[in-house]
Each structure stands twice: as C-alpha cells, then as structure tokens.
C-alpha cells in the first residue's frame, strides 16, 4: 500500500448537504423543512418532551415519592495482587488493610477479586470473594473466611412496606427465651 492509495473506510465520510439551491437539487425551495408550521421557522426548536400543547408524558404520570432501596449494597474492591505487601501468615481483615495503608477507610463491605498474583500465604477475612480470588488464595497456601456485614440502619421504609413487616408475637418471644435458658 502506498500513501496515494490511502482512503477512508467506506461509509465514514459523507458529502455536506447543500439546501436551498433550486428544485433540481432535491433540497430546493423549502430546504427539506416542509411547508409552513413551527418546524419551518428559524430559531429555537421545541423543547425536549414537548407534545404540541398536549399534557406531556412526564406530567401525566404520577410523582413517585419516598422510594428507598432497602438492600442497597456497596462494595470496596481489592485485588489479591495488592495483598503481596503483607507479611506471610498474617491475618487480613478490613480493619488491618486500613492500618497497612492499602485502604483509606472501611465504610462498606470488602470484596476480594482475583486480579494479580498472590505470592504469600495469608488468612483473608472479607465479606465476599470471587472464584478467582479463592483459587489464588488457596494455591498460595492461605485460607479465606467469609464474614457477615454488620447490620446497618435502614432508614425509612417505603410507605407500602411499613405495614407488611410482621412483629414478633409474644409466643415466639417466649419460645426464644426458653431455648436460650435451656
């Protein structure tokens, strides 16, 4: 291939549309705008969502208030390759990662992913492990342990769910007390 044979790929370049230069061009007279009306006039077009004076869809639909996602989960991800900075045999927890300066803070659950090589044997405790991370931790001679996230304050519930949550009856409370005592 030579420099004079270079060409852009087919369909990537198109000719500029020339309008208002006679009927023979196909874009003459009305310049592809049609006859009269708002679309024919110069200046600003209609705003997004405008339906010609009809009540637009966003106003026809009801407002949905107080939507709270009950089980919103956020993860702090870390790769097994980042754990090579730690001493062999040490126990890795979200709090210890903050102490070592690998994480800034622990505000959400910790997820261990399998990117990178793990060269040291570690005891890793986290809220979630990918399959690749599990394989690499066990191959390096370490162990992993899934810890449960701390129960968190859920805030307000959506209006429809407030009455559906059943309270514990007195009988179930008494049964629990009896099982603890025995």
PDB file of C-alpha atoms in Angstrom:
ATOM      1  CA  UNK A   1       0.000   0.000   0.000  1.00  0.00           C
ATOM      2  CA  UNK A   2       1.241   3.466  -0.900  1.00  0.00           C
ATOM      3  CA  UNK A   3       0.411   6.866   0.555  1.00  0.00           C
ATOM      4  CA  UNK A   4      -1.523   7.849  -2.549  1.00  0.00           C
ATOM      5  CA  UNK A   5      -3.691   4.729  -2.195  1.00  0.00           C
ATOM      6  CA  UNK A   6      -4.867   5.538   1.355  1.00  0.00           C
ATOM      7  CA  UNK A   7      -8.607   6.180   1.611  1.00  0.00           C
ATOM      8  CA  UNK A   8     -11.065   6.406   4.495  1.00  0.00           C
ATOM      9  CA  UNK A   9     -13.228   3.313   5.069  1.00  0.00           C
ATOM     10  CA  UNK A  10     -16.393   3.085   3.010  1.00  0.00           C
ATOM     11  CA  UNK A  11     -19.319   4.957   4.586  1.00  0.00           C
ATOM     12  CA  UNK A  12     -17.328   7.041   7.083  1.00  0.00           C
ATOM     13  CA  UNK A  13     -17.307  10.231   5.007  1.00  0.00           C
ATOM     14  CA  UNK A  14     -20.430  11.858   3.584  1.00  0.00           C
ATOM     15  CA  UNK A  15     -20.937  14.932   1.449  1.00  0.00           C
ATOM     16  CA  UNK A  16     -22.238  18.094   3.096  1.00  0.00           C
ATOM     17  CA  UNK A  17     -25.971  18.555   2.492  1.00  0.00           C
ATOM     18  CA  UNK A  18     -26.482  21.702   0.401  1.00  0.00           C
ATOM     19  CA  UNK A  19     -30.008  23.096   0.668  1.00  0.00           C
ATOM     20  CA  UNK A  20     -31.962  25.909  -0.939  1.00  0.00           C
ATOM     21  CA  UNK A  21     -30.234  25.826  -4.333  1.00  0.00           C
ATOM     22  CA  UNK A  22     -33.106  25.025  -6.688  1.00  0.00           C
ATOM     23  CA  UNK A  23     -35.633  22.235  -7.165  1.00  0.00           C
ATOM     24  CA  UNK A  24     -33.330  20.119  -9.315  1.00  0.00           C
ATOM     25  CA  UNK A  25     -31.015  19.519  -6.351  1.00  0.00           C
ATOM     26  CA  UNK A  26     -33.782  17.733  -4.415  1.00  0.00           C
ATOM     27  CA  UNK A  27     -33.222  20.075  -1.458  1.00  0.00           C
ATOM     28  CA  UNK A  28     -34.515  23.309  -3.004  1.00  0.00           C
ATOM     29  CA  UNK A  29     -37.383  25.656  -2.170  1.00  0.00           C
ATOM     30  CA  UNK A  30     -38.340  24.508   1.358  1.00  0.00           C
ATOM     31  CA  UNK A  31     -34.811  23.229   2.090  1.00  0.00           C
ATOM     32  CA  UNK A  32     -36.078  19.852   3.466  1.00  0.00           C
ATOM     33  CA  UNK A  33     -38.097  21.619   6.189  1.00  0.00           C
ATOM     34  CA  UNK A  34     -41.594  21.005   4.787  1.00  0.00           C
ATOM     35  CA  UNK A  35     -44.366  23.555   4.295  1.00  0.00           C
ATOM     36  CA  UNK A  36     -45.148  26.148   6.989  1.00  0.00           C
ATOM     37  CA  UNK A  37     -45.564  25.484  10.682  1.00  0.00           C
ATOM     38  CA  UNK A  38     -43.212  25.620  13.624  1.00  0.00           C
ATOM     39  CA  UNK A  39     -40.630  23.316  12.070  1.00  0.00           C
ATOM     40  CA  UNK A  40     -40.292  25.621   9.056  1.00  0.00           C
ATOM     41  CA  UNK A  41     -39.424  28.694  11.122  1.00  0.00           C
ATOM     42  CA  UNK A  42     -35.902  29.695  12.069  1.00  0.00           C
ATOM     43  CA  UNK A  43     -34.757  29.914  15.660  1.00  0.00           C
ATOM     44  CA  UNK A  44     -35.159  27.552  18.580  1.00  0.00           C
ATOM     45  CA  UNK A  45     -36.834  24.188  18.126  1.00  0.00           C
ATOM     46  CA  UNK A  46     -39.369  22.768  20.591  1.00  0.00           C
ATOM     47  CA  UNK A  47     -38.006  21.706  23.952  1.00  0.00           C
ATOM     48  CA  UNK A  48     -37.446  18.080  24.904  1.00  0.00           C
ATOM     49  CA  UNK A  49     -40.706  16.394  25.888  1.00  0.00           C
ATOM     50  CA  UNK A  50     -42.944  18.995  24.215  1.00  0.00           C
ATOM     51  CA  UNK A  51     -46.024  17.375  22.664  1.00  0.00           C
ATOM     52  CA  UNK A  52     -47.600  20.310  20.866  1.00  0.00           C
ATOM     53  CA  UNK A  53     -49.633  21.637  23.791  1.00  0.00           C
ATOM     54  CA  UNK A  54     -50.924  18.224  24.885  1.00  0.00           C
ATOM     55  CA  UNK A  55     -50.091  17.484  28.518  1.00  0.00           C
ATOM     56  CA  UNK A  56     -46.701  15.817  28.229  1.00  0.00           C
ATOM     57  CA  UNK A  57     -45.995  12.301  29.453  1.00  0.00           C
ATOM     58  CA  UNK A  58     -43.864  13.392  32.407  1.00  0.00           C
ATOM     59  CA  UNK A  59     -46.824  15.394  33.742  1.00  0.00           C
ATOM     60  CA  UNK A  60     -49.420  12.701  33.031  1.00  0.00           C
ATOM     61  CA  UNK A  61     -47.593  10.140  35.157  1.00  0.00           C
ATOM     62  CA  UNK A  62     -47.811  10.355  38.960  1.00  0.00           C
ATOM     63  CA  UNK A  63     -44.935  11.590  41.056  1.00  0.00           C
ATOM     64  CA  UNK A  64     -43.315   8.725  42.942  1.00  0.00           C
ATOM     65  CA  UNK A  65     -42.205   9.889  46.372  1.00  0.00           C
ATOM     66  CA  UNK A  66     -40.238   8.194  49.111  1.00  0.00           C
ATOM     67  CA  UNK A  67     -38.536   5.462  47.129  1.00  0.00           C
ATOM     68  CA  UNK A  68     -35.851   3.941  49.311  1.00  0.00           C
ATOM     69  CA  UNK A  69     -33.786   0.998  48.207  1.00  0.00           C
ATOM     70  CA  UNK A  70     -33.808  -1.268  51.229  1.00  0.00           C
ATOM     71  CA  UNK A  71     -30.976  -3.626  50.299  1.00  0.00           C
ATOM     72  CA  UNK A  72     -28.552  -1.227  48.652  1.00  0.00           C
ATOM     73  CA  UNK A  73     -25.103  -2.782  48.804  1.00  0.00           C
ATOM     74  CA  UNK A  74     -21.833  -1.031  48.221  1.00  0.00           C
ATOM     75  CA  UNK A  75     -18.512  -2.829  47.905  1.00  0.00           C
ATOM     76  CA  UNK A  76     -14.908  -1.819  48.350  1.00  0.00           C
ATOM     77  CA  UNK A  77     -12.939  -3.975  45.913  1.00  0.00           C
ATOM     78  CA  UNK A  78      -9.349  -5.114  46.360  1.00  0.00           C
ATOM     79  CA  UNK A  79      -7.305  -7.492  44.200  1.00  0.00           C
ATOM     80  CA  UNK A  80      -5.208 -10.387  45.501  1.00  0.00           C
ATOM     81  CA  UNK A  81      -2.175  -8.798  43.835  1.00  0.00           C
ATOM     82  CA  UNK A  82      -2.431  -5.900  46.321  1.00  0.00           C
ATOM     83  CA  UNK A  83      -2.081  -8.311  49.272  1.00  0.00           C
ATOM     84  CA  UNK A  84       1.554  -9.159  48.414  1.00  0.00           C
ATOM     85  CA  UNK A  85       2.648  -6.153  50.510  1.00  0.00           C
ATOM     86  CA  UNK A  86       1.632  -8.006  53.697  1.00  0.00           C
ATOM     87  CA  UNK A  87       3.755 -10.457  55.702  1.00  0.00           C
ATOM     88  CA  UNK A  88       3.273 -14.185  55.124  1.00  0.00           C
ATOM     89  CA  UNK A  89       0.914 -15.814  57.626  1.00  0.00           C
ATOM     90  CA  UNK A  90      -0.706 -12.550  58.720  1.00  0.00           C
ATOM     91  CA  UNK A  91      -4.453 -12.209  59.148  1.00  0.00           C
ATOM     92  CA  UNK A  92      -6.106  -9.855  56.675  1.00  0.00           C
ATOM     93  CA  UNK A  93      -9.294  -8.063  57.773  1.00  0.00           C
ATOM     94  CA  UNK A  94     -10.851  -4.829  56.503  1.00  0.00           C
ATOM     95  CA  UNK A  95      -9.504  -3.022  59.589  1.00  0.00           C
ATOM     96  CA  UNK A  96      -5.960  -4.369  59.113  1.00  0.00           C
ATOM     97  CA  UNK A  97      -5.971  -3.196  55.480  1.00  0.00           C
ATOM     98  CA  UNK A  98      -6.640   0.341  56.729  1.00  0.00           C
ATOM     99  CA  UNK A  99      -3.760   0.037  59.219  1.00  0.00           C
ATOM    100  CA  UNK A 100      -1.365  -1.092  56.467  1.00  0.00           C
ATOM    101  CA  UNK A 101      -2.481   1.795  54.233  1.00  0.00           C
ATOM    102  CA  UNK A 102      -3.919  -0.397  51.478  1.00  0.00           C
ATOM    103  CA  UNK A 103      -7.437   1.009  52.058  1.00  0.00           C
ATOM    104  CA  UNK A 104      -8.326   4.513  53.223  1.00  0.00           C
ATOM    105  CA  UNK A 105     -11.364   3.540  55.275  1.00  0.00           C
ATOM    106  CA  UNK A 106     -13.888   0.760  55.689  1.00  0.00           C
ATOM    107  CA  UNK A 107     -17.308   2.253  55.058  1.00  0.00           C
ATOM    108  CA  UNK A 108     -18.733  -0.638  53.027  1.00  0.00           C
ATOM    109  CA  UNK A 109     -18.315  -4.383  52.589  1.00  0.00           C
ATOM    110  CA  UNK A 110     -14.976  -5.706  51.329  1.00  0.00           C
ATOM    111  CA  UNK A 111     -14.865  -7.729  48.112  1.00  0.00           C
ATOM    112  CA  UNK A 112     -11.677  -9.602  47.179  1.00  0.00           C
ATOM    113  CA  UNK A 113     -11.136 -10.049  43.434  1.00  0.00           C
ATOM    114  CA  UNK A 114      -8.688 -12.365  41.667  1.00  0.00           C
ATOM    115  CA  UNK A 115      -6.593  -9.944  39.617  1.00  0.00           C
ATOM    116  CA  UNK A 116      -2.827 -10.344  40.024  1.00  0.00           C
ATOM    117  CA  UNK A 117      -0.556 -12.992  41.546  1.00  0.00           C
ATOM    118  CA  UNK A 118      -0.521 -13.871  45.252  1.00  0.00           C
ATOM    119  CA  UNK A 119       2.947 -14.943  46.423  1.00  0.00           C
ATOM    120  CA  UNK A 120       2.421 -15.054  50.215  1.00  0.00           C
ATOM    121  CA  UNK A 121       0.261 -17.291  52.390  1.00  0.00           C
ATOM    122  CA  UNK A 122      -2.438 -15.258  54.165  1.00  0.00           C
ATOM    123  CA  UNK A 123      -5.577 -15.735  56.253  1.00  0.00           C
ATOM    124  CA  UNK A 124      -8.044 -13.434  54.479  1.00  0.00           C
ATOM    125  CA  UNK A 125     -11.349 -12.367  56.050  1.00  0.00           C
ATOM    126  CA  UNK A 126     -13.742 -10.423  53.816  1.00  0.00           C
ATOM    127  CA  UNK A 127     -17.439 -10.115  53.034  1.00  0.00           C
ATOM    128  CA  UNK A 128     -17.212 -11.560  49.520  1.00  0.00           C
ATOM    129  CA  UNK A 129     -14.670 -13.435  47.384  1.00  0.00           C
ATOM    130  CA  UNK A 130     -14.646 -14.004  43.636  1.00  0.00           C
ATOM    131  CA  UNK A 131     -13.928 -17.557  42.471  1.00  0.00           C
ATOM    132  CA  UNK A 132     -10.582 -16.454  41.017  1.00  0.00           C
ATOM    133  CA  UNK A 133      -9.579 -14.927  44.362  1.00  0.00           C
ATOM    134  CA  UNK A 134     -10.497 -18.120  46.229  1.00  0.00           C
ATOM    135  CA  UNK A 135      -8.382 -20.213  43.838  1.00  0.00           C
ATOM    136  CA  UNK A 136      -5.337 -17.950  44.147  1.00  0.00           C
ATOM    137  CA  UNK A 137      -5.523 -17.690  47.951  1.00  0.00           C
ATOM    138  CA  UNK A 138      -5.724 -21.481  48.369  1.00  0.00           C
ATOM    139  CA  UNK A 139      -2.959 -22.095  45.791  1.00  0.00           C
ATOM    140  CA  UNK A 140      -0.658 -19.788  47.768  1.00  0.00           C
ATOM    141  CA  UNK A 141      -1.302 -21.905  50.880  1.00  0.00           C
ATOM    142  CA  UNK A 142      -3.594 -19.420  52.578  1.00  0.00           C
ATOM    143  CA  UNK A 143      -7.172 -19.592  53.786  1.00  0.00           C
ATOM    144  CA  UNK A 144     -10.247 -17.434  53.342  1.00  0.00           C
ATOM    145  CA  UNK A 145     -13.171 -16.751  55.621  1.00  0.00           C
ATOM    146  CA  UNK A 146     -16.445 -15.034  54.702  1.00  0.00           C
ATOM    147  CA  UNK A 147     -17.579 -12.575  57.371  1.00  0.00           C
ATOM    148  CA  UNK A 148     -21.094 -11.210  57.635  1.00  0.00           C
ATOM    149  CA  UNK A 149     -21.553  -7.455  57.257  1.00  0.00           C
ATOM    150  CA  UNK A 150     -22.710  -5.615  60.352  1.00  0.00           C
ATOM    151  CA  UNK A 151     -26.441  -4.907  60.405  1.00  0.00           C
ATOM    152  CA  UNK A 152     -26.947  -1.357  59.297  1.00  0.00           C
ATOM    153  CA  UNK A 153     -29.634   1.204  59.951  1.00  0.00           C
ATOM    154  CA  UNK A 154     -32.034   1.009  57.053  1.00  0.00           C
ATOM    155  CA  UNK A 155     -33.616   4.424  57.484  1.00  0.00           C
ATOM    156  CA  UNK A 156     -37.204   4.971  56.446  1.00  0.00           C
ATOM    157  CA  UNK A 157     -39.179   2.275  54.690  1.00  0.00           C
ATOM    158  CA  UNK A 158     -41.357   2.869  51.618  1.00  0.00           C
ATOM    159  CA  UNK A 159     -44.932   3.614  52.644  1.00  0.00           C
ATOM    160  CA  UNK A 160     -46.335   0.318  51.308  1.00  0.00           C
ATOM    161  CA  UNK A 161     -43.867  -1.833  53.262  1.00  0.00           C
ATOM    162  CA  UNK A 162     -44.397  -0.281  56.681  1.00  0.00           C
ATOM    163  CA  UNK A 163     -47.478  -2.379  57.498  1.00  0.00           C
ATOM    164  CA  UNK A 164     -46.264  -5.604  55.857  1.00  0.00           C
ATOM    165  CA  UNK A 165     -43.400  -6.214  58.300  1.00  0.00           C
ATOM    166  CA  UNK A 166     -44.718  -8.565  60.948  1.00  0.00           C
ATOM    167  CA  UNK A 167     -43.872  -8.004  64.574  1.00  0.00           C
ATOM    168  CA  UNK A 168     -42.803 -10.951  66.720  1.00  0.00           C
ATOM    169  CA  UNK A 169     -45.683 -12.392  68.671  1.00  0.00           C
ATOM    170  CA  UNK A 170     -45.456 -12.937  72.430  1.00  0.00           C
ATOM    171  CA  UNK A 171     -45.410 -16.714  71.889  1.00  0.00           C
ATOM    172  CA  UNK A 172     -42.313 -16.625  69.663  1.00  0.00           C
ATOM    173  CA  UNK A 173     -40.536 -14.322  72.129  1.00  0.00           C
ATOM    174  CA  UNK A 174     -41.292 -16.756  74.978  1.00  0.00           C
ATOM    175  CA  UNK A 175     -40.078 -19.720  72.904  1.00  0.00           C
ATOM    176  CA  UNK A 176     -36.806 -17.927  72.177  1.00  0.00           C
ATOM    177  CA  UNK A 177     -36.301 -17.179  75.883  1.00  0.00           C
ATOM    178  CA  UNK A 178     -36.942 -20.834  76.781  1.00  0.00           C
ATOM    179  CA  UNK A 179     -34.470 -22.080  74.169  1.00  0.00           C
ATOM    180  CA  UNK A 180     -31.777 -19.680  75.465  1.00  0.00           C
ATOM    181  CA  UNK A 181     -32.326 -20.763  79.073  1.00  0.00           C
ATOM    182  CA  UNK A 182     -32.041 -24.468  78.292  1.00  0.00           C
TER     183      UNK A 182
END
